[in-house]
Tab-separated table of C-alpha atoms in Angstrom:
chain	number	residue	atom	x	y	z
A	42	UNK	CA	0.000	0.000	0.000
A	43	UNK	CA	1.059	3.555	-0.621
A	44	UNK	CA	1.586	5.830	2.386
A	45	UNK	CA	-1.766	7.034	3.706
A	46	UNK	CA	-3.719	4.258	1.995
A	47	UNK	CA	-5.870	1.820	3.929
A	48	UNK	CA	-6.781	-1.738	3.049
A	49	UNK	CA	-10.418	-2.660	3.662
A	50	UNK	CA	-11.172	-6.386	3.783
A	51	UNK	CA	-14.771	-7.605	3.797
A	52	UNK	CA	-15.570	-11.190	4.603
A	53	UNK	CA	-19.039	-12.629	4.289
A	54	UNK	CA	-20.454	-15.096	6.761
A	55	UNK	CA	-20.839	-18.725	5.764
A	56	UNK	CA	-24.122	-20.442	4.974
A	57	UNK	CA	-26.851	-19.677	7.489
A	58	UNK	CA	-30.101	-21.559	7.925
A	59	UNK	CA	-31.872	-18.790	6.009
A	60	UNK	CA	-29.579	-19.459	3.021
A	61	UNK	CA	-30.284	-23.184	3.295
A	62	UNK	CA	-34.018	-22.518	3.350
A	63	UNK	CA	-33.683	-20.468	0.166
A	64	UNK	CA	-31.755	-23.295	-1.496
A	65	UNK	CA	-34.456	-25.792	-0.504
A	66	UNK	CA	-37.240	-23.543	-1.825
A	67	UNK	CA	-35.423	-23.030	-5.140
A	68	UNK	CA	-34.678	-26.769	-5.377
A	69	UNK	CA	-38.400	-27.465	-5.055
A	70	UNK	CA	-39.095	-24.741	-7.641
A	71	UNK	CA	-41.017	-22.743	-5.047
A	72	UNK	CA	-40.957	-19.009	-5.597
A	73	UNK	CA	-40.893	-16.564	-2.711
A	74	UNK	CA	-40.071	-12.941	-2.034
A	75	UNK	CA	-36.470	-12.943	-0.804
A	76	UNK	CA	-36.527	-9.171	-0.171
A	77	UNK	CA	-39.133	-9.357	2.589
A	78	UNK	CA	-41.245	-6.703	0.861
A	79	UNK	CA	-44.154	-9.149	0.634
A	80	UNK	CA	-44.483	-10.659	4.122
A	81	UNK	CA	-47.222	-13.003	2.918
A	82	UNK	CA	-44.751	-14.671	0.530
A	83	UNK	CA	-41.444	-14.521	2.384
A	84	UNK	CA	-40.147	-17.054	4.891
A	85	UNK	CA	-37.436	-14.554	5.858
A	86	UNK	CA	-39.884	-12.472	7.887
A	87	UNK	CA	-40.410	-15.321	10.371
A	88	UNK	CA	-38.975	-14.497	13.777
A	89	UNK	CA	-36.962	-17.733	13.684
A	90	UNK	CA	-35.076	-16.433	10.631
A	91	UNK	CA	-34.303	-12.897	11.787
A	92	UNK	CA	-30.968	-13.958	13.279
A	93	UNK	CA	-30.344	-17.537	12.131
A	94	UNK	CA	-27.148	-19.354	13.115
A	95	UNK	CA	-24.725	-20.920	10.679
A	96	UNK	CA	-25.252	-24.417	9.362
A	97	UNK	CA	-22.418	-26.937	9.659
A	98	UNK	CA	-21.520	-26.081	6.066
A	99	UNK	CA	-21.383	-22.397	7.056
A	100	UNK	CA	-19.081	-23.125	10.001
A	101	UNK	CA	-16.834	-25.166	7.694
A	102	UNK	CA	-16.782	-22.272	5.202
A	103	UNK	CA	-15.641	-19.908	7.950
A	104	UNK	CA	-12.837	-22.233	9.013
A	105	UNK	CA	-11.715	-22.495	5.366
A	106	UNK	CA	-11.666	-18.697	4.996
A	107	UNK	CA	-9.752	-18.121	8.236
A	108	UNK	CA	-6.282	-18.596	6.719
A	109	UNK	CA	-6.835	-15.883	4.110
A	110	UNK	CA	-8.234	-13.490	6.710
A	111	UNK	CA	-5.238	-14.022	8.992
A	112	UNK	CA	-2.922	-12.729	6.228
A	113	UNK	CA	-4.571	-9.309	6.272
A	114	UNK	CA	-3.129	-8.135	9.642
A	115	UNK	CA	-5.977	-5.749	10.433
A	116	UNK	CA	-5.621	-2.642	12.556
A	117	UNK	CA	-9.331	-2.673	13.343
A	118	UNK	CA	-11.982	-5.393	13.163
A	119	UNK	CA	-15.677	-4.585	12.895
A	120	UNK	CA	-18.174	-7.432	13.119
A	121	UNK	CA	-21.908	-7.798	12.948
A	122	UNK	CA	-23.759	-8.554	16.192
A	123	UNK	CA	-25.709	-11.317	14.428
A	124	UNK	CA	-25.160	-14.997	15.311
A	125	UNK	CA	-23.841	-15.815	11.844
A	126	UNK	CA	-21.049	-13.214	11.982
C-alpha cells in the first residue's frame, strides 16, 4: 500500500439456515419474495429467521476462509452482532 492508503477487507459469513431454506425452496421450484417486501410470501420475515445461526456447512466455510483473513493483519476489526457473523 502507498503511504496514507488503507486496506479494507470484507468477509461474508458462511451459509446460514436462512440461506439453506432459500436453497431448498429453489430446489423445489417454489418461488418466494427474498426481499421481505411481501411478508405473505417470504419465509425470511419469520422471527426464527431474523438472526439464524450458521449451518455446519457455514461453520466449515468460515474455518476455510480463516487462513486468508489471517494474512490481512488488520488494525481494526468490525463485526456484525448477528449470530452468523
